[in-house]
Short mmCIF file of C-alpha atoms and ligand atoms in Angstrom, two decimals:
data_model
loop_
_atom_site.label_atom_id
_atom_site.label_comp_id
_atom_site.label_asym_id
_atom_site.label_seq_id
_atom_site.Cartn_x
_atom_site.Cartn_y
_atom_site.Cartn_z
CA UNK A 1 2.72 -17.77 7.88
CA UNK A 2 3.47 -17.26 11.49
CA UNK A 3 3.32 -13.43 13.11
CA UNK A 4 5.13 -13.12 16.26
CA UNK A 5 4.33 -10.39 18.41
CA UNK A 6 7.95 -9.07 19.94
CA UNK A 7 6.64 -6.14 21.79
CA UNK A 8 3.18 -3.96 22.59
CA UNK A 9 3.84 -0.14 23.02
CA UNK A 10 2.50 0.78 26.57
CA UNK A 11 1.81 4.32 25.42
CA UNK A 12 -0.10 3.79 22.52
CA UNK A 13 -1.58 0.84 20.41
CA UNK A 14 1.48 -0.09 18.57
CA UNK A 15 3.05 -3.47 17.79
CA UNK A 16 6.44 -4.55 16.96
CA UNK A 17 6.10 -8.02 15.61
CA UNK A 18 7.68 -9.75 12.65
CA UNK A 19 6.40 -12.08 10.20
CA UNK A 20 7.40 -15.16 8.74
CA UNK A 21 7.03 -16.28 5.84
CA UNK A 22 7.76 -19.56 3.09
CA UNK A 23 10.17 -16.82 2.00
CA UNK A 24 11.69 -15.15 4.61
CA UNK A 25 11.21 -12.89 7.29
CA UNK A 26 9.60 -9.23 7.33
CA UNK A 27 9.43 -6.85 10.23
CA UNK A 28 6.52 -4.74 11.51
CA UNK A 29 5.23 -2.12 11.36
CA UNK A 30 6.08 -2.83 7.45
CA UNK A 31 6.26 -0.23 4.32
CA UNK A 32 5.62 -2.12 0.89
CA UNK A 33 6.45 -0.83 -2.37
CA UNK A 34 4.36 -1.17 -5.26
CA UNK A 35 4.97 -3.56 -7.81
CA UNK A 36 2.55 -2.89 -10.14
CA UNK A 37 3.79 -4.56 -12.91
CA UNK A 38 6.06 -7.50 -11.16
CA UNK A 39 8.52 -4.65 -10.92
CA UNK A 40 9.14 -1.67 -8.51
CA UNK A 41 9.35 0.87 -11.74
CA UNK A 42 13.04 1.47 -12.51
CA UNK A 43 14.39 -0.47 -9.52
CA UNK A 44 16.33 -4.19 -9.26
CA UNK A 45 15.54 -6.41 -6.45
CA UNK A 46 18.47 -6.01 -5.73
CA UNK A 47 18.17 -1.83 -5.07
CA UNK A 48 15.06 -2.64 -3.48
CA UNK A 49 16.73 -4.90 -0.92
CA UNK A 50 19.76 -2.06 -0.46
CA UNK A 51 17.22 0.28 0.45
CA UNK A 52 15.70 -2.19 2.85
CA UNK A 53 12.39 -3.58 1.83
CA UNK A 54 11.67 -6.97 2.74
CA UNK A 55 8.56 -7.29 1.15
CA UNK A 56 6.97 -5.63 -1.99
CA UNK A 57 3.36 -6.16 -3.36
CA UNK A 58 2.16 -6.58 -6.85
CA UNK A 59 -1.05 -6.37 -8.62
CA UNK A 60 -3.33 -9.06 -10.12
CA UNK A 61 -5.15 -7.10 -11.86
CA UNK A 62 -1.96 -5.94 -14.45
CA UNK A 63 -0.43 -9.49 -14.37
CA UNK A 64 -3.63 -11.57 -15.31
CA UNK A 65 -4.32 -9.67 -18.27
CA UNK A 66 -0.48 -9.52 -19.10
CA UNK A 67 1.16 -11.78 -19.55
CA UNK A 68 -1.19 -14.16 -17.79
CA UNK A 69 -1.07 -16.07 -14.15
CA UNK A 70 -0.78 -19.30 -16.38
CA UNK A 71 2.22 -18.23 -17.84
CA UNK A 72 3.62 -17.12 -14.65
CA UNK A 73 3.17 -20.28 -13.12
CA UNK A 74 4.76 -22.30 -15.74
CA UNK A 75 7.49 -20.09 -15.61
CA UNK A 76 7.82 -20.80 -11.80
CA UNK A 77 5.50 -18.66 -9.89
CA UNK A 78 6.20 -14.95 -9.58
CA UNK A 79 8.95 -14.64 -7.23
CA UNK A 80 11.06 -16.69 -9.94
CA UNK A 81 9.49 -14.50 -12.79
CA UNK A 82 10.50 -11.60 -10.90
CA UNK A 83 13.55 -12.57 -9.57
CA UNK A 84 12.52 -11.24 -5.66
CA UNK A 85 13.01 -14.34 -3.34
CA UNK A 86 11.42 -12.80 -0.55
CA UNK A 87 8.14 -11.79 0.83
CA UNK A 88 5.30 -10.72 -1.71
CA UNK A 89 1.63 -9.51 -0.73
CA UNK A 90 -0.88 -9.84 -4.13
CA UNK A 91 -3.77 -7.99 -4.12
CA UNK A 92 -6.84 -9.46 -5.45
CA UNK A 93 -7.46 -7.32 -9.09
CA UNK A 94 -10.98 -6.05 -7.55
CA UNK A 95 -9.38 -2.46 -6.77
CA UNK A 96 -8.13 -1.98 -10.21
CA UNK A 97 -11.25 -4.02 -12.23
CA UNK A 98 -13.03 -1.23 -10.40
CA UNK A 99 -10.68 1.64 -10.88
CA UNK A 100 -9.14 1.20 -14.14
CA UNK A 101 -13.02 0.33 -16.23
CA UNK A 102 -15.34 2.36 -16.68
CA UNK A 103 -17.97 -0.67 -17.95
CA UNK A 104 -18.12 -2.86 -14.76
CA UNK A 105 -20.71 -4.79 -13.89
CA UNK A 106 -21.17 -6.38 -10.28
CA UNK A 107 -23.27 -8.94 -9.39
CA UNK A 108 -23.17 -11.82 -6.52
CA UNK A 109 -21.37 -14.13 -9.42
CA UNK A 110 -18.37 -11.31 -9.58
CA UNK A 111 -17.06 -8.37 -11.63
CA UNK A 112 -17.57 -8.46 -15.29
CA UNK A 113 -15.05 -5.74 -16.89
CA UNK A 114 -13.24 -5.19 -20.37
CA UNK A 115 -9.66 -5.09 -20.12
CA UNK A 116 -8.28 -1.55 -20.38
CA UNK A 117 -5.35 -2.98 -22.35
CA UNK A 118 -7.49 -4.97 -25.62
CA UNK A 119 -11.28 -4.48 -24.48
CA UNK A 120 -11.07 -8.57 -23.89
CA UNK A 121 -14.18 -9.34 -21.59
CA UNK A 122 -13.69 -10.97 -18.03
CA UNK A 123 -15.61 -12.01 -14.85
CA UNK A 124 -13.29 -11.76 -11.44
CA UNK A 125 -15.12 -14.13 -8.92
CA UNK A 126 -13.95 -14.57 -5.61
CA UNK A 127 -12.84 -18.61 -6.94
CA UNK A 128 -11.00 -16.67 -10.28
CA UNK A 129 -9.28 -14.10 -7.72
CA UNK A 130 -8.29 -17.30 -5.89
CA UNK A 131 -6.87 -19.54 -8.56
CA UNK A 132 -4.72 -16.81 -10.21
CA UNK A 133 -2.95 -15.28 -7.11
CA UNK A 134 -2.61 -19.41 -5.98
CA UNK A 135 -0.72 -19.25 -9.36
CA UNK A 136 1.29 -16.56 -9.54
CA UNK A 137 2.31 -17.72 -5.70
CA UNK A 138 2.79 -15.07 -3.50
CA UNK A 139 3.52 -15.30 0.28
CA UNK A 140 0.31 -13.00 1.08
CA UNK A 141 -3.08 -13.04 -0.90
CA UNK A 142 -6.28 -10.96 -0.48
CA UNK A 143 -9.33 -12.12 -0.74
CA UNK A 144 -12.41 -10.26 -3.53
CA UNK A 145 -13.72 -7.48 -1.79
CA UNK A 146 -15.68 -4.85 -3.31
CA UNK A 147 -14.43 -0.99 -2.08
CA UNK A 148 -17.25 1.29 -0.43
CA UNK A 149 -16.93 4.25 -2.81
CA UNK A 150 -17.17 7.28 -0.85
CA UNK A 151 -19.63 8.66 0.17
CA UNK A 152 -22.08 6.43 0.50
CA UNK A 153 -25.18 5.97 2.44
CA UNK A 154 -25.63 3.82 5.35
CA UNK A 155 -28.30 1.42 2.60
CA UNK A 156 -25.35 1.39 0.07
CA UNK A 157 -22.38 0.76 2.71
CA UNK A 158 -24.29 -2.05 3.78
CA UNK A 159 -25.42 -3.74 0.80
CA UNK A 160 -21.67 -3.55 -0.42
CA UNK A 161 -21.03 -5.47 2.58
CA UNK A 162 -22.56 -7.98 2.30
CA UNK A 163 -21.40 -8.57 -1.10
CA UNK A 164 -17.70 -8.13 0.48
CA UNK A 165 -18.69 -10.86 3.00
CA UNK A 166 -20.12 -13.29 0.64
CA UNK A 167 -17.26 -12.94 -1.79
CA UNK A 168 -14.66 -13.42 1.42
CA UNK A 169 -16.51 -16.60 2.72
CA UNK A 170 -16.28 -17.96 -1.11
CA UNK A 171 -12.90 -17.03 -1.28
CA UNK A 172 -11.63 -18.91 2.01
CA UNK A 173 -13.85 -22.18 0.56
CA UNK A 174 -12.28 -22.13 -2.89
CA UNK A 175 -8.18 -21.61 -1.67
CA UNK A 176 -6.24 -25.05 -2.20
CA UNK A 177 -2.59 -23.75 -1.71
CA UNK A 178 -1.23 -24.05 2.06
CA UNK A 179 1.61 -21.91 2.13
CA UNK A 180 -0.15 -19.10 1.30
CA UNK A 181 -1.51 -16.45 3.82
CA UNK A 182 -5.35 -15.63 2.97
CA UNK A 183 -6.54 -12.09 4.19
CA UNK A 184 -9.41 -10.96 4.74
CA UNK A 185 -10.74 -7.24 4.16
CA UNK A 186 -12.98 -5.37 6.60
CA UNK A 187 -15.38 -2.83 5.03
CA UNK A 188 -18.20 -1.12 5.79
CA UNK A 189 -18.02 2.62 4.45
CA UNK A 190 -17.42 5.49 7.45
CA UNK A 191 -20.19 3.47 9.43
CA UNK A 192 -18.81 1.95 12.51
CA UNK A 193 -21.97 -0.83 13.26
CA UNK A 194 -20.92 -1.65 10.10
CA UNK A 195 -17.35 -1.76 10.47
CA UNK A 196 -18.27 -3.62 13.12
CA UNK A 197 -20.28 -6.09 12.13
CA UNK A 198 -17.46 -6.66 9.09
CA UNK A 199 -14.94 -7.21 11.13
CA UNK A 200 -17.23 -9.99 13.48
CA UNK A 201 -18.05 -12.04 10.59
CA UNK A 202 -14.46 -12.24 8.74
CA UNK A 203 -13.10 -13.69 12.37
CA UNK A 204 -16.00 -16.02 12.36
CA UNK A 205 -14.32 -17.15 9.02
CA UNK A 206 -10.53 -16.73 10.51
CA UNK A 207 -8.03 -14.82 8.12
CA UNK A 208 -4.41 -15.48 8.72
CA UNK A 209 -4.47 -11.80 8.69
CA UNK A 210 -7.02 -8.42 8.39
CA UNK A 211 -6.85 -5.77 5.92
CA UNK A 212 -8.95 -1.96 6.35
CA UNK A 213 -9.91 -1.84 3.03
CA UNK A 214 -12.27 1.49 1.33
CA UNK A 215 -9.91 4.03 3.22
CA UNK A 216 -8.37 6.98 1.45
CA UNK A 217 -11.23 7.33 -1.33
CA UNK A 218 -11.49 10.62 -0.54
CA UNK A 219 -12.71 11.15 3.08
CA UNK A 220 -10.90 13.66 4.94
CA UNK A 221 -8.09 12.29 7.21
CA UNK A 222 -9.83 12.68 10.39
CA UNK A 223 -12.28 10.35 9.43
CA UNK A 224 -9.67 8.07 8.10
CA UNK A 225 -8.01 7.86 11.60
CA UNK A 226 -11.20 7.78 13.18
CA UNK A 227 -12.08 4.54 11.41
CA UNK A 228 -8.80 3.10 12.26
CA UNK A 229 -8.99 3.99 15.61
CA UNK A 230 -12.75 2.27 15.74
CA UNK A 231 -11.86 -1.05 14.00
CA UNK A 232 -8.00 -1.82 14.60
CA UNK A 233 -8.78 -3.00 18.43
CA UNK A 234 -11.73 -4.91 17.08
CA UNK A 235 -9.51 -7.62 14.89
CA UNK A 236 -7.71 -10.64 16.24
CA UNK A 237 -4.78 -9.49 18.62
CA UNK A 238 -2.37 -12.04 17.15
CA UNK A 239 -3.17 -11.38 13.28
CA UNK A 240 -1.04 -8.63 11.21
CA UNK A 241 -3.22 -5.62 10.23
CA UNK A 242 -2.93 -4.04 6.75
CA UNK A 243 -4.14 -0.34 6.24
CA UNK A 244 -4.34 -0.92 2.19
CA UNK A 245 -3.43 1.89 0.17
CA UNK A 246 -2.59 4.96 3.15
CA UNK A 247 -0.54 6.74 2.53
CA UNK A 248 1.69 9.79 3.52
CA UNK A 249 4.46 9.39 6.09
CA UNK A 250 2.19 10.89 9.09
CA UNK A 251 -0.60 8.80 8.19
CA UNK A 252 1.54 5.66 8.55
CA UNK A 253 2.65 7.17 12.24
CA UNK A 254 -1.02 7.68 13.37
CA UNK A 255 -2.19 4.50 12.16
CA UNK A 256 1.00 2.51 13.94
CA UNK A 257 -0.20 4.44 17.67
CA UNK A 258 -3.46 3.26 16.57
CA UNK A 259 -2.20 -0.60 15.93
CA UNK A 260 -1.66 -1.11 12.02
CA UNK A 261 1.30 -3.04 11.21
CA UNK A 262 1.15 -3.25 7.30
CA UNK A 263 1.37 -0.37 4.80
CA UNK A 264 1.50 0.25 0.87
CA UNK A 265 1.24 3.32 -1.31
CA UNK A 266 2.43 3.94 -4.71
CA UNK A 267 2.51 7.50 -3.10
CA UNK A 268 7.16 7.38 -2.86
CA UNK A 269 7.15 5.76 -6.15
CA UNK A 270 4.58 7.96 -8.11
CA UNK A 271 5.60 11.35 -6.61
CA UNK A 272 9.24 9.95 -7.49
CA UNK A 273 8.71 10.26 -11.30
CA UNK A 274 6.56 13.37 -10.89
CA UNK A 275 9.74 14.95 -8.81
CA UNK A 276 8.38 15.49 -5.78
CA UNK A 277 10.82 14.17 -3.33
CA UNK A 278 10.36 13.33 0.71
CA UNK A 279 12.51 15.07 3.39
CA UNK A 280 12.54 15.43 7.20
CA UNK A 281 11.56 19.09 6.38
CA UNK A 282 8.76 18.31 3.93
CA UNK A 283 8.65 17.67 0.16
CA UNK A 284 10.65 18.62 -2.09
CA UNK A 285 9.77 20.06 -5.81
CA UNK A 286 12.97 19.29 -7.75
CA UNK A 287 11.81 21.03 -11.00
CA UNK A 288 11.88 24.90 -8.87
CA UNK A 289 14.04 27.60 -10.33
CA UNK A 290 15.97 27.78 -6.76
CA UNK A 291 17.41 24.00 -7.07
CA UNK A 292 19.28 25.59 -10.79
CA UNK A 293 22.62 26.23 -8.97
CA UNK A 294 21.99 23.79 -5.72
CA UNK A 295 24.93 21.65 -4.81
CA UNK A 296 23.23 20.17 -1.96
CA UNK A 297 21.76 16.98 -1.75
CA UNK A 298 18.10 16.20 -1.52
CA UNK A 299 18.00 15.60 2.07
CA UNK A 300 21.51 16.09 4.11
CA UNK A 301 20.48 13.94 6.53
CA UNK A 302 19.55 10.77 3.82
CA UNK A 303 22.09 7.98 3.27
CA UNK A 304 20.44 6.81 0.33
CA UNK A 305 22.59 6.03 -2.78
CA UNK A 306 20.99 9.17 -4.77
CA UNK A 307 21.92 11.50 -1.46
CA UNK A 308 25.43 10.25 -1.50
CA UNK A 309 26.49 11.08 -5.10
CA UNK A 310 23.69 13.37 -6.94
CA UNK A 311 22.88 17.09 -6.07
CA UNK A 312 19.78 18.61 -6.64
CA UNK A 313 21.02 21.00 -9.16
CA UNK A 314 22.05 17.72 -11.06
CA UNK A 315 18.54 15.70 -10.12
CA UNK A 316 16.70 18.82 -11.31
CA UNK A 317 18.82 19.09 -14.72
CA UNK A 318 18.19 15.16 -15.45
CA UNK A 319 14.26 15.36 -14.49
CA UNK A 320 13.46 18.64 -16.66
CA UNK A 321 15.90 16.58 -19.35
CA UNK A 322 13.50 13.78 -19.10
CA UNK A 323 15.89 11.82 -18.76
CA UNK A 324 15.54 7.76 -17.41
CA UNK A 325 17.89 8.00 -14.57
CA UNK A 326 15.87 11.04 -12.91
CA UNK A 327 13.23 8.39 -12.40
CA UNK A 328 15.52 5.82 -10.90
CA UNK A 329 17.52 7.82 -8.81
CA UNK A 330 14.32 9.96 -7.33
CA UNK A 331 12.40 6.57 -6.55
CA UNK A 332 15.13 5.38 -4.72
CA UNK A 333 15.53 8.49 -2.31
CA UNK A 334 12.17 8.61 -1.96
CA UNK A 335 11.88 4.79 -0.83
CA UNK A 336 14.56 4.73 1.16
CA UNK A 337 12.84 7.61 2.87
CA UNK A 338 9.78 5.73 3.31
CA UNK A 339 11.65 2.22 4.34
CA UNK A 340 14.23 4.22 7.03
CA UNK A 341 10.85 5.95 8.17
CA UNK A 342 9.26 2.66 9.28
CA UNK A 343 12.71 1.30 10.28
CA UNK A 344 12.97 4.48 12.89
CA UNK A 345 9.53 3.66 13.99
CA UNK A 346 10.01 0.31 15.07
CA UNK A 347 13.51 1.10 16.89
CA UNK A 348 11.62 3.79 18.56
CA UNK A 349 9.60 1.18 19.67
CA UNK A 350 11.92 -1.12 20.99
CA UNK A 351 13.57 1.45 23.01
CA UNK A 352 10.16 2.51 24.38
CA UNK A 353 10.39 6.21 22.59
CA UNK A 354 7.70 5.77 19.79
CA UNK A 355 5.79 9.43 21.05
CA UNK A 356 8.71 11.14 21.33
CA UNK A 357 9.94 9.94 17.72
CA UNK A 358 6.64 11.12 16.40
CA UNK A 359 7.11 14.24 17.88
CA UNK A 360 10.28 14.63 17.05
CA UNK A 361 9.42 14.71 13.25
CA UNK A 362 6.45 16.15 13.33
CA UNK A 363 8.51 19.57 14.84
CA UNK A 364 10.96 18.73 12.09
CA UNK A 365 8.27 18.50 9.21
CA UNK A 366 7.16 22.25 10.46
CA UNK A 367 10.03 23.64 9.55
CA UNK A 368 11.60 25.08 6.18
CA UNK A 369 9.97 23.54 3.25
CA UNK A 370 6.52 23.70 4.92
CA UNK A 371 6.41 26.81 5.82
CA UNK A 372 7.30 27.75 1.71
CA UNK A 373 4.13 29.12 0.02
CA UNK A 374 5.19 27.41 -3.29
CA UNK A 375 4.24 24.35 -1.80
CA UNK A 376 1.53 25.04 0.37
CA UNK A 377 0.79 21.09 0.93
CA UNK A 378 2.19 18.81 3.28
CA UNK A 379 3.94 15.86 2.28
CA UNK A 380 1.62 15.23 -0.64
CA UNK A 381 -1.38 15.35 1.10
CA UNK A 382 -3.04 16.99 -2.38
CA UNK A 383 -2.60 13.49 -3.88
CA UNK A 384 -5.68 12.72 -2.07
CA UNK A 385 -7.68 14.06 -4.51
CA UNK A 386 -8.94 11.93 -7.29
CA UNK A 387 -5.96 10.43 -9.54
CA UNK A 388 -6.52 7.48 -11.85
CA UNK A 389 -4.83 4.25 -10.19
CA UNK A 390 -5.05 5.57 -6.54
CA UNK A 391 -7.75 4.24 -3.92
CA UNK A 392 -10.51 6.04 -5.85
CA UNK A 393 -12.88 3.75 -7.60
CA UNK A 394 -15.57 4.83 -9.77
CA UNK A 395 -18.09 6.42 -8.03
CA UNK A 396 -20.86 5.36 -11.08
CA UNK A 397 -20.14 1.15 -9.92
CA UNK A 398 -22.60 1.73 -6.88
CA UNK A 399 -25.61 2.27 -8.82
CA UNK A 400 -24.73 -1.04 -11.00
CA UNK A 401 -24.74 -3.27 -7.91
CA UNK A 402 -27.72 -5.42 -7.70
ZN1 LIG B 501 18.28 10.25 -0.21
#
């Protein structure tokens, strides 16, 4: 994988770069949807490309206990099995072993955990999380890393670590495949010596590229940014940066000033099938009495295919019908929101108008919607709190780590 630089921002951090791939291109700053299961829920490739993602991410996790990286690869790797000849980021399974089990134990070996779906019993090792993303085949691949629950002390933070570090060196010794991109994931709790000292030794290893990993567990979004703003200067200059797992719309914007390029959140997709839609006003909760008689679309100023063709009055009918198309149509306004927001943020760029842009919404986001006390949160931000399947792993695996 090769990432070319195009342009720095000279008033903030920023980088507009693009990234190439054994399958194509991607621009950055980048949005990626969630795959979970090798599929965006509801959506084709082919809607996905419409809407203008270039590259989509899927979990190990889900696909090694079903229907198997084996059979994946005998079936012609996952881009084939999924039918998405383009970029494809897998993450390494240790989010969800952690998130999705209760019974997980962690040792320097790996993760032992029973499978949510049968109760089958499994170790992930750093050489396991290797061999099944080499596999399934994908363009990007993480390396083990175990996520700092929040909080944590500066003892436990560091301990955790080192067990990140270990597993990373193990996992860049056991990779066999070429045309994959390894990354490596800097952790080290809230504590910047140790965020630090994280990010020293993973370039002492080299990474074709640098994940922030154990961000948005739960901290507030200060400290978030804070840690961003601390480590993001510290990685390689000519390496892509992934912020895994953040987030809203305004979090993307701060961490682009502060020099991410790489993004995913099931945040569009989820809030999607919950009806809660993005605008440039704030969110939108299609199920409301007031949306009965609304002949509007979601968001006049969206050219998505569900903002050309659907009111709200007819999105709210099919959602409270519970009917399939609600979650189709919803996920594809709300990534195309997502998609068109990163798009605007690297034009901004290249015409040298990236502050201005991010003012420009955020005056826009005060308005209307926001200022509504039914929906007293911005953008989502209450999807912070714990959820099962977001950034939030069990807080109970810390005191089972030798
Ligand atoms: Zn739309």
């Amino acid at each position: 994988m090769q990432f070319e630089i195009i342009k720095k921002d000279s008033t903030s951090d920023a980088r507009l770069g693009r990234c190439h791939t054994s399958h194509g291109i991607f621009h950055t700053p980048a949005f990626m949807p969630v795959g979970t299961q090798a599929t965006v829920k509801s959506l084709t490739p082919e809607d996905l490309r419409e809407i203008g993602a270039e590259i989509i991410l899927s979990n190990t996790y889900h696909l090694f206990l079903r229907p198997g990286h084996e059979r994946i690869q005998r079936l012609g790797g996952l881009h084939r099995f999924m039918h998405w000849d383009h970029p494809l980021l897998t993450d390494s399974g240790g989010f969800q072993v952690f998130s999705l089990n209760s019974l997980v134990k962690i040792s320097e070996e790996g993760v032992q955990f029973q499978s949510h779906i049968d109760g089958s019993r499994h170790l992930l090792s750093p050489e396991k999380a290797i061999e099944i993303q080499e596999a399934m085949g994908a363009d990007i691949i993480m390396s083990l890393d175990e996520c700092t629950p929040y909080p944590a002390s500066h003892g436990e933070a560091e301990r955790s670590l080192e067990l990140t570090l270990n597993w990373s060196r193990r996992c860049k010794d056991s990779r066999r495949r070429e045309d994959q991109a390894l990354f490596g994931i800097v952790q080290g709790g809230m504590y910047s010596d140790l965020r630090k000292r994280s990010v020293g030794a993973l370039r002492e290893m080299g990474f074709a590229g640098y994940a922030l990993g154990g961000l948005s567990v739960g901290e507030s979004k200060e400290m978030m940014l804070e840690v961003v703003s601390q480590t993001a200067p510290l990685l390689p200059w000519d390496r892509p940066r992934y912020l895994m797992g953040v987030g809203t719309p305004f979090d993307m914007a701060q961490a682009v000033l502060r020099g991410v390029d790489m993004f995913d959140c099931v945040l569009p997709t989820r809030n999607a099938r919950n009806g809660m839609l993005f605008t440039r006003s704030g969110r939108l909760v299609i199920k409301n009495a007031r949306y009965a008689d609304d002949d509007s679309s979601i968001d006049p100023g969206c050219s998505c295919y569900t903002c050309r063709h659907y009111s709200r009055a007819y999105l709210r009918h099919l959602y409270l019908a519970e009917e399939i198309l609600a979650m189709r149509l919803n996920t594809i306004h709300n990534l195309h929101f997502y998609l068109t927001f990163i798009g605007e943020i690297r034009q901004a760029m290249a015409e040298e108008r990236l502050k201005d842009w991010v003012k420009t919404c955020y005056a826009q986001w005060n308005s209307e919607e926001e200022n509504n006390a039914e929906q007293p949160d911005r953008w989502g931000s209450s999807s912070r709190k714990k959820t099962p399947g977001k950034r939030n792993p069990s807080p109970a695996r810390s005191a089972s780590m030798k």
